[in-house]
Short mmCIF file of C-alpha atoms in Angstrom, two decimals:
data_model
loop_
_atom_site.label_atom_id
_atom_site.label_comp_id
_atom_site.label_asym_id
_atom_site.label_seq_id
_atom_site.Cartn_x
_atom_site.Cartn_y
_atom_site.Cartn_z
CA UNK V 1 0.90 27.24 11.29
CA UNK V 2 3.36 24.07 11.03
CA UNK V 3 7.26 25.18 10.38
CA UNK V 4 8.99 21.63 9.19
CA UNK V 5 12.31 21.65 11.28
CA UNK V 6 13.24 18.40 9.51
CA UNK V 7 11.52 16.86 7.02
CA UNK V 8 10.53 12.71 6.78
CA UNK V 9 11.40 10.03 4.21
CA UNK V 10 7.47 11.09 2.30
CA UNK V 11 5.60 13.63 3.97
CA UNK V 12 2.52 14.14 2.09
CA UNK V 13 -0.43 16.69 2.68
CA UNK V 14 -3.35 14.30 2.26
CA UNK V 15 -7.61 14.63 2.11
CA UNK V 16 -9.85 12.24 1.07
CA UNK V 17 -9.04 12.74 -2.38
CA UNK V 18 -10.40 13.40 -5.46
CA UNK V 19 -12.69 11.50 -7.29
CA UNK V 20 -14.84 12.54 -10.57
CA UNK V 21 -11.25 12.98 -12.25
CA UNK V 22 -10.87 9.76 -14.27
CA UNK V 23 -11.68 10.82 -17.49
CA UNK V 24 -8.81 13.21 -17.69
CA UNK V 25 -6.82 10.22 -16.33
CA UNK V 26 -6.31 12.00 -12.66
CA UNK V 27 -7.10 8.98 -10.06
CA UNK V 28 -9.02 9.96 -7.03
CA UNK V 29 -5.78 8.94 -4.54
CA UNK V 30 -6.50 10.83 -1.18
CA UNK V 31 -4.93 9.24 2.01
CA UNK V 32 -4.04 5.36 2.02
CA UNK V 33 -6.34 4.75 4.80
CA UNK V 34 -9.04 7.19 4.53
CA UNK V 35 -10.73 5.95 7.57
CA UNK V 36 -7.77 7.06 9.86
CA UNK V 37 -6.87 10.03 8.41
CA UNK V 38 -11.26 10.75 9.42
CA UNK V 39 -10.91 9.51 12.61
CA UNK V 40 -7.70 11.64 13.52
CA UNK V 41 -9.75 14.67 11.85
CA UNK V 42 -12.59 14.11 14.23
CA UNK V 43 -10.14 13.93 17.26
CA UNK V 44 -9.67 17.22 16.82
CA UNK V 45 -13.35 18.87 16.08
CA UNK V 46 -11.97 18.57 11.96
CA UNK V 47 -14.32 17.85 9.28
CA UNK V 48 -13.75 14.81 7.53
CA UNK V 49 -13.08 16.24 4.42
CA UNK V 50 -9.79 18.48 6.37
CA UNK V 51 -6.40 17.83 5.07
CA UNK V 52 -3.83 16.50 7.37
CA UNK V 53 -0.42 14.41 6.64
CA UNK V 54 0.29 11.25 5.24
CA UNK V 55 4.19 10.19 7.02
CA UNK V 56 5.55 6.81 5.77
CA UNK V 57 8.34 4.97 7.42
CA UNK V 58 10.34 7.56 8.89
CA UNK V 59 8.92 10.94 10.21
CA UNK V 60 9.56 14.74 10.32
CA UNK V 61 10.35 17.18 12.81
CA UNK V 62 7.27 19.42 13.04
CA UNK V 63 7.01 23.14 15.44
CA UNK V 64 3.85 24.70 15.59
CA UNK V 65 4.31 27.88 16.91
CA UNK V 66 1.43 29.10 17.94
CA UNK V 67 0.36 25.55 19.83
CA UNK V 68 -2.52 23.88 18.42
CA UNK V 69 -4.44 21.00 18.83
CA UNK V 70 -3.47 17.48 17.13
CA UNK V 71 -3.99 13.57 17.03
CA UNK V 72 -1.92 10.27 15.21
CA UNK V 73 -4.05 7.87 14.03
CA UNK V 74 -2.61 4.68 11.74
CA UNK V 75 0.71 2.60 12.63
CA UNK V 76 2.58 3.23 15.82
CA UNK V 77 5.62 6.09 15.26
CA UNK V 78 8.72 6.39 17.85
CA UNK V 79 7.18 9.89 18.70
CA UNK V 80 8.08 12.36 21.50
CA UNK V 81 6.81 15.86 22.30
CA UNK V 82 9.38 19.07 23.67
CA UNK V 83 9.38 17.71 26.62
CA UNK V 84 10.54 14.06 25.84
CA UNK V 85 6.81 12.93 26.84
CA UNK V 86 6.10 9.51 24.16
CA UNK V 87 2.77 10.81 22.12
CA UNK V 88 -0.47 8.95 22.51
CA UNK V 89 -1.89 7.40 19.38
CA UNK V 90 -5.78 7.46 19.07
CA UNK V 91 -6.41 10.53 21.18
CA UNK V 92 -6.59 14.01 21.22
CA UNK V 93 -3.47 16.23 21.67
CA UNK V 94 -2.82 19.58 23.12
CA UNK V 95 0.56 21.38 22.13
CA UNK V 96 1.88 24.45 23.69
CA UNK V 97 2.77 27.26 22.29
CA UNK V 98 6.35 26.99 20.86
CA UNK V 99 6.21 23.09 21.16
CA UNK V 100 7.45 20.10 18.63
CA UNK V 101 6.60 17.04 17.79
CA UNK V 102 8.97 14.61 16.45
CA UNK V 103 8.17 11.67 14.54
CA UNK V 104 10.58 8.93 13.99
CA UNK V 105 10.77 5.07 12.96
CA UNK V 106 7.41 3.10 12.15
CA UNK V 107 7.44 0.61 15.04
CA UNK V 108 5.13 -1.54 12.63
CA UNK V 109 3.51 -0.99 9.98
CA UNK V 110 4.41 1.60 7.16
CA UNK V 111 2.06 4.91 7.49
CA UNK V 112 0.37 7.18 9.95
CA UNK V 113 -1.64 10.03 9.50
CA UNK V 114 -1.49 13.24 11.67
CA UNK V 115 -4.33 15.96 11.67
CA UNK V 116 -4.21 19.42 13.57
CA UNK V 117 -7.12 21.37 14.30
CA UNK V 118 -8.71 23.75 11.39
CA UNK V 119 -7.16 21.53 8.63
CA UNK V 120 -3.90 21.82 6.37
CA UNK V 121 -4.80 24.97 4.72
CA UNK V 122 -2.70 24.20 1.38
CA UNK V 123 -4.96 25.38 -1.68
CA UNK V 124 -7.41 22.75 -3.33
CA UNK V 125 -6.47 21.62 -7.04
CA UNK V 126 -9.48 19.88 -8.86
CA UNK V 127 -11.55 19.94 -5.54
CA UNK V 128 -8.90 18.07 -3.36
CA UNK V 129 -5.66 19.24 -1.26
CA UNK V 130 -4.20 15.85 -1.68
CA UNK V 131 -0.87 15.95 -3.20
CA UNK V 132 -0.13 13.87 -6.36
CA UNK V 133 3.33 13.16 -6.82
CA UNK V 134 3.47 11.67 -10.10
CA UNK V 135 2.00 14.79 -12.05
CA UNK V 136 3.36 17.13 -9.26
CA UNK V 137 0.25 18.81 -8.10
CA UNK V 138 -1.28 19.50 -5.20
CA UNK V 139 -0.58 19.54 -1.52
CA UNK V 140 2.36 21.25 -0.74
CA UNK V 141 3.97 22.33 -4.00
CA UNK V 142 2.87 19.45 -5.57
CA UNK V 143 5.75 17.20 -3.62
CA UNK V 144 7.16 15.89 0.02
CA UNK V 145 7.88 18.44 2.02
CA UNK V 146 10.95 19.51 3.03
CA UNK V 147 13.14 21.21 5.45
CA UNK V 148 11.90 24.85 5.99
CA UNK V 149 8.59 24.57 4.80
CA UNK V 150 5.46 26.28 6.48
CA UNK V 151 2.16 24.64 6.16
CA UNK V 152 -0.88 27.26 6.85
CA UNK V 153 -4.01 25.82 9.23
CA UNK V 154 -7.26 26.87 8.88
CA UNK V 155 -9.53 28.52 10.95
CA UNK V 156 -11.00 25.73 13.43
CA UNK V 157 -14.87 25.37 13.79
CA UNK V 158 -16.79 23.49 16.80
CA UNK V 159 -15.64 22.85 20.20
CA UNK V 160 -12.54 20.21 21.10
CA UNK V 161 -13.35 17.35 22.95
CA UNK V 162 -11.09 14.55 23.93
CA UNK V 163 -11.75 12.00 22.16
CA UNK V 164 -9.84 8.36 21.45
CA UNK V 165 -10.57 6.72 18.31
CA UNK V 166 -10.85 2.75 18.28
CA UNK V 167 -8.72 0.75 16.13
CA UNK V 168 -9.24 -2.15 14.63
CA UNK V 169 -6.91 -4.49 13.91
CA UNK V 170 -4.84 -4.65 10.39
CA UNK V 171 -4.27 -8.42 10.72
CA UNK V 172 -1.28 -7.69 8.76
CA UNK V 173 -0.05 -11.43 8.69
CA UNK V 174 -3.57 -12.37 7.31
CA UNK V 175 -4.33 -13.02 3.90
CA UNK V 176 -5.57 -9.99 1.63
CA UNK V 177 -9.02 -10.96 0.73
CA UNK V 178 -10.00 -10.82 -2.77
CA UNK V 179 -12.96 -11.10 -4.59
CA UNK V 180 -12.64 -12.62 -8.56
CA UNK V 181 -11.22 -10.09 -11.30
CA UNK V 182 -13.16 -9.46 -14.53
CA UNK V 183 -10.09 -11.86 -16.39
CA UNK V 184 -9.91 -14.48 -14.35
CA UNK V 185 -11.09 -16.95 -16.48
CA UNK V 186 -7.36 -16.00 -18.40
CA UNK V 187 -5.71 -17.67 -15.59
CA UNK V 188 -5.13 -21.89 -16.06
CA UNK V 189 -5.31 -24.16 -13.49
CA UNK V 190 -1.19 -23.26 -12.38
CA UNK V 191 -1.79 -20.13 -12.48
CA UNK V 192 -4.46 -20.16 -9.91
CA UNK V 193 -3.01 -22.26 -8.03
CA UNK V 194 0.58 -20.22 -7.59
CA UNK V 195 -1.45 -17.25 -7.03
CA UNK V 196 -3.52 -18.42 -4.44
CA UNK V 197 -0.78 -20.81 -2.71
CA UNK V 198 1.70 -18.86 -3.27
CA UNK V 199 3.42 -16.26 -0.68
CA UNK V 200 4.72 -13.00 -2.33
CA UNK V 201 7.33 -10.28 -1.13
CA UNK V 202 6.59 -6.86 -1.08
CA UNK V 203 9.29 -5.66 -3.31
CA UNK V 204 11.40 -2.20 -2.44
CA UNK V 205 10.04 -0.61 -6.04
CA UNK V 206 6.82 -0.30 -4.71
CA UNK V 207 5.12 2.87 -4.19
CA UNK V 208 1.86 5.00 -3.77
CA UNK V 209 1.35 3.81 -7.49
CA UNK V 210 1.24 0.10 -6.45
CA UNK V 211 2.72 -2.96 -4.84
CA UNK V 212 4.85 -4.83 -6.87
CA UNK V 213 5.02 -8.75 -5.73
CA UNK V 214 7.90 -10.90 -6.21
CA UNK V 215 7.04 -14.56 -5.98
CA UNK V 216 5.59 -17.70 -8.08
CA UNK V 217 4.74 -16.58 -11.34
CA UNK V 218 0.85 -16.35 -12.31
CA UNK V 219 1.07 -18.02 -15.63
CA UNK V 220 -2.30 -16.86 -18.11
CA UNK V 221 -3.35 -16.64 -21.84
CA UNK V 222 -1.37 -13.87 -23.42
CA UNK V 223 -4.71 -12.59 -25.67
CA UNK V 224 -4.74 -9.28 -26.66
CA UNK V 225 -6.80 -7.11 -23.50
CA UNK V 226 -7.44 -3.88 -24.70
CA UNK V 227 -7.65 -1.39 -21.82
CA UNK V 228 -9.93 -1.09 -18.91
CA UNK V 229 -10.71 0.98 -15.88
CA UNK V 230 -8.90 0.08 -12.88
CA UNK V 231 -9.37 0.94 -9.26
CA UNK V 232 -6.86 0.40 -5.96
CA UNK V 233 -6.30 -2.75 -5.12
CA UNK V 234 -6.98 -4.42 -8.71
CA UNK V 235 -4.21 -7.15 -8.87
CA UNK V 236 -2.87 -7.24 -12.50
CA UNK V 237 -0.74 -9.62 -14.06
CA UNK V 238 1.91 -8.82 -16.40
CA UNK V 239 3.28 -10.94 -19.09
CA UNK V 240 6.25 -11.60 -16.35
CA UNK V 241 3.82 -13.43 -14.18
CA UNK V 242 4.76 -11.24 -10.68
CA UNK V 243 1.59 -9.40 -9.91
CA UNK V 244 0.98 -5.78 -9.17
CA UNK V 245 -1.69 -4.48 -6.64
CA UNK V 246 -2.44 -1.08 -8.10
CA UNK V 247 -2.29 1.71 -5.17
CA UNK V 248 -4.04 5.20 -4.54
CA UNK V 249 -2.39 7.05 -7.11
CA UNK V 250 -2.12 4.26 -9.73
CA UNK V 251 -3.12 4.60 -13.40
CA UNK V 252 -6.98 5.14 -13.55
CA UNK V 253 -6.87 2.44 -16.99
CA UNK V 254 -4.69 -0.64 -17.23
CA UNK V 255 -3.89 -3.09 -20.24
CA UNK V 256 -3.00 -6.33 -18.44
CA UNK V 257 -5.50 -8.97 -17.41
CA UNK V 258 -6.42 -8.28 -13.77
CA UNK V 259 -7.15 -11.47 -11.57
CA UNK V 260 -8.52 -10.36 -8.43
CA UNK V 261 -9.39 -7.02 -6.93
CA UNK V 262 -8.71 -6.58 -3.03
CA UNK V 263 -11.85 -6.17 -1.14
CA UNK V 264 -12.79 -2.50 0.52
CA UNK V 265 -12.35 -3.89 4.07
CA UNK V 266 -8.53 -4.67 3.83
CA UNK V 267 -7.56 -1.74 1.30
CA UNK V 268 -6.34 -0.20 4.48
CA UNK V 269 -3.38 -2.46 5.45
CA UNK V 270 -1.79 -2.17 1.84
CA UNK V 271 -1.10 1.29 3.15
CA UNK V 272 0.62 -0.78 6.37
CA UNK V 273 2.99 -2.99 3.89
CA UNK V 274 6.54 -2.23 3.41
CA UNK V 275 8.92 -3.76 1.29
CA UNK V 276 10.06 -7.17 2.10
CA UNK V 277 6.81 -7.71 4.08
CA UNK V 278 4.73 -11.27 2.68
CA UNK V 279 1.43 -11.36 1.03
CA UNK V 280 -0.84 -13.87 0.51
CA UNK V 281 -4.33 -14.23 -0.84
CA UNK V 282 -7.48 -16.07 -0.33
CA UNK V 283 -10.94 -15.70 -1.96
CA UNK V 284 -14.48 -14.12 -0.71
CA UNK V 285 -17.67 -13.88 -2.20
CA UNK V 286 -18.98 -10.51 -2.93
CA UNK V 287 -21.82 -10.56 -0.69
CA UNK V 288 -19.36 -11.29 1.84
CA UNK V 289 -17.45 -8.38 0.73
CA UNK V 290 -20.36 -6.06 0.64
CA UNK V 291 -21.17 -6.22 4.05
CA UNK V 292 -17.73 -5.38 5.34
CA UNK V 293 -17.28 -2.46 3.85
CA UNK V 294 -19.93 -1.16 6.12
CA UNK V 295 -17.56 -1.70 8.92
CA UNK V 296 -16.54 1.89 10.30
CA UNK V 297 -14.04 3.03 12.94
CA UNK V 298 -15.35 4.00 16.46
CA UNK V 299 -15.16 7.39 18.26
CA UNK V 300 -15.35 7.35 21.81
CA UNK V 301 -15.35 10.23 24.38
CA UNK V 302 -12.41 10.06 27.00
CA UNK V 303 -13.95 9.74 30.70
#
């Protein structure tokens, strides 16, 4: 059991989603960075499948009562334990009985993910725990949680060992790599060029749903596109030129021409960008993009 003393800016319960939904217009969403919130599960003997929580930008007050067992994976937090103590990211945590945890500021970055042994025990909608804010299902209530709120944990299976997970980097001032959208050949010369010279802001309307860029317009053809299936990290174009990279729990079809799609590898550090940050975008072939996506986080048993 988790008793929210004081709750964050967007404290989410998060799994890894749930896909199979897209005809009924339900994207799969899940945690932004589904590799950390696995990693932080198997810190603490979890399946990877076990719910834990999404925290952006500024974190909650958590007491668990009864102790447990937890780990931080994702952007450094300002974090401190009862005693003061500053929490370790990457590792296993043991809490005492009674004890909080206290998550403030991102140092960098935008979102971490915190997992505690046996799993947020919130009940599954269409398969998944993840909450989905914009139809209000899910998770907790189907919304952030607030002050006062009590989060069940499940049951936990297998033995804890201490583990620390190895990060890579998020090489957040790097170019997003793309590979070519199905409408690129929309796009003129200028167009191309401001997209792919250009450096965009994150701006501050940007959520969960998608990034919205501000920067050099992406000038294109403005022929009727009747709608398509869209993933994360599809970067459409509206008529307005300022592009949008579609997030987690973005629309599962789209109507405007879509230019580039972000490769698998570096759909992670969208969850890491916060408003104001810059974006910029350079080109990959597939291949390329293929065999990055088999890259997978480390685990690691503590000496």
């Amino acid at each position: 059991m988790i008793e929210v003393l004081r709750a964050g800016l967007c404290d989410l319960v998060m799994d890894l989603g749930r896909p199979g939904w897209g005809a009924l217009g339900v994207p799969a969403g899940g945690a932004g960075d589904p590799a950390a919130l696995a990693a932080a599960n198997a810190l603490v003997a979890n399946s990877e499948m076990a719910a834990g929580l999404e925290v952006t930008l500024l974190g909650p007050l958590l007491r668990f009562p009864l102790g447990g067992v937890v780990a931080l994976t994702g952007a450094p937090f300002a974090a401190t334990r009862s005693s003061g103590a500053a929490l370790a990211w990457n590792q296993t945590l043991v809490l005492a009985a009674g004890e909080t945890l206290s998550l403030e500021r991102a140092e960098t970055g935008c979102r971490c993910w915190l997992a505690v042994r046996g799993g947020l025990a919130v009940p599954p909608v269409m398969g998944s725990r993840s909450t989905f804010l914009p139809a209000g299902f899910g998770g907790h209530l189907g919304r952030a949680l607030q002050g006062g709120d009590v989060l069940p944990c499940g049951t936990p299976a297998g033995a804890v060992r201490l583990l620390r997970a190895r990060t890579p980097s998020n090489a957040q001032a790097a170019p997003l790599r793309v590979v070519a959208g199905p409408q690129v050949g929309q796009f003129d010369d200028a167009g191309l060029a401001a997209f792919f010279a250009g450096t965009y802001r994150v701006n501050a309307a940007s959520d969960r749903r998608g990034l919205r860029l501000r920067g050099p317009a992406v000038t294109h053809a403005q022929s009727a596109l009747p709608s398509q299936g869209v993933l994360p990290g599809a970067v459409q174009v509206p008529p307005d030129g300022q592009p949008i990279i579609l997030g987690w729990d973005g629309p599962v079809t789209g109507g405007y021409p879509v230019i580039a799609a972000i490769i698998s590898a570096d759909l992670p550090r969208l969850a890491q960008l916060r408003a104001g940050d810059a974006v910029r975008f350079v080109t990959m072939e597939l291949e390329r993009a293929r065999a990055l996506a088999e890259a997978a986080w480390e685990i690691e048993e503590l000496a």
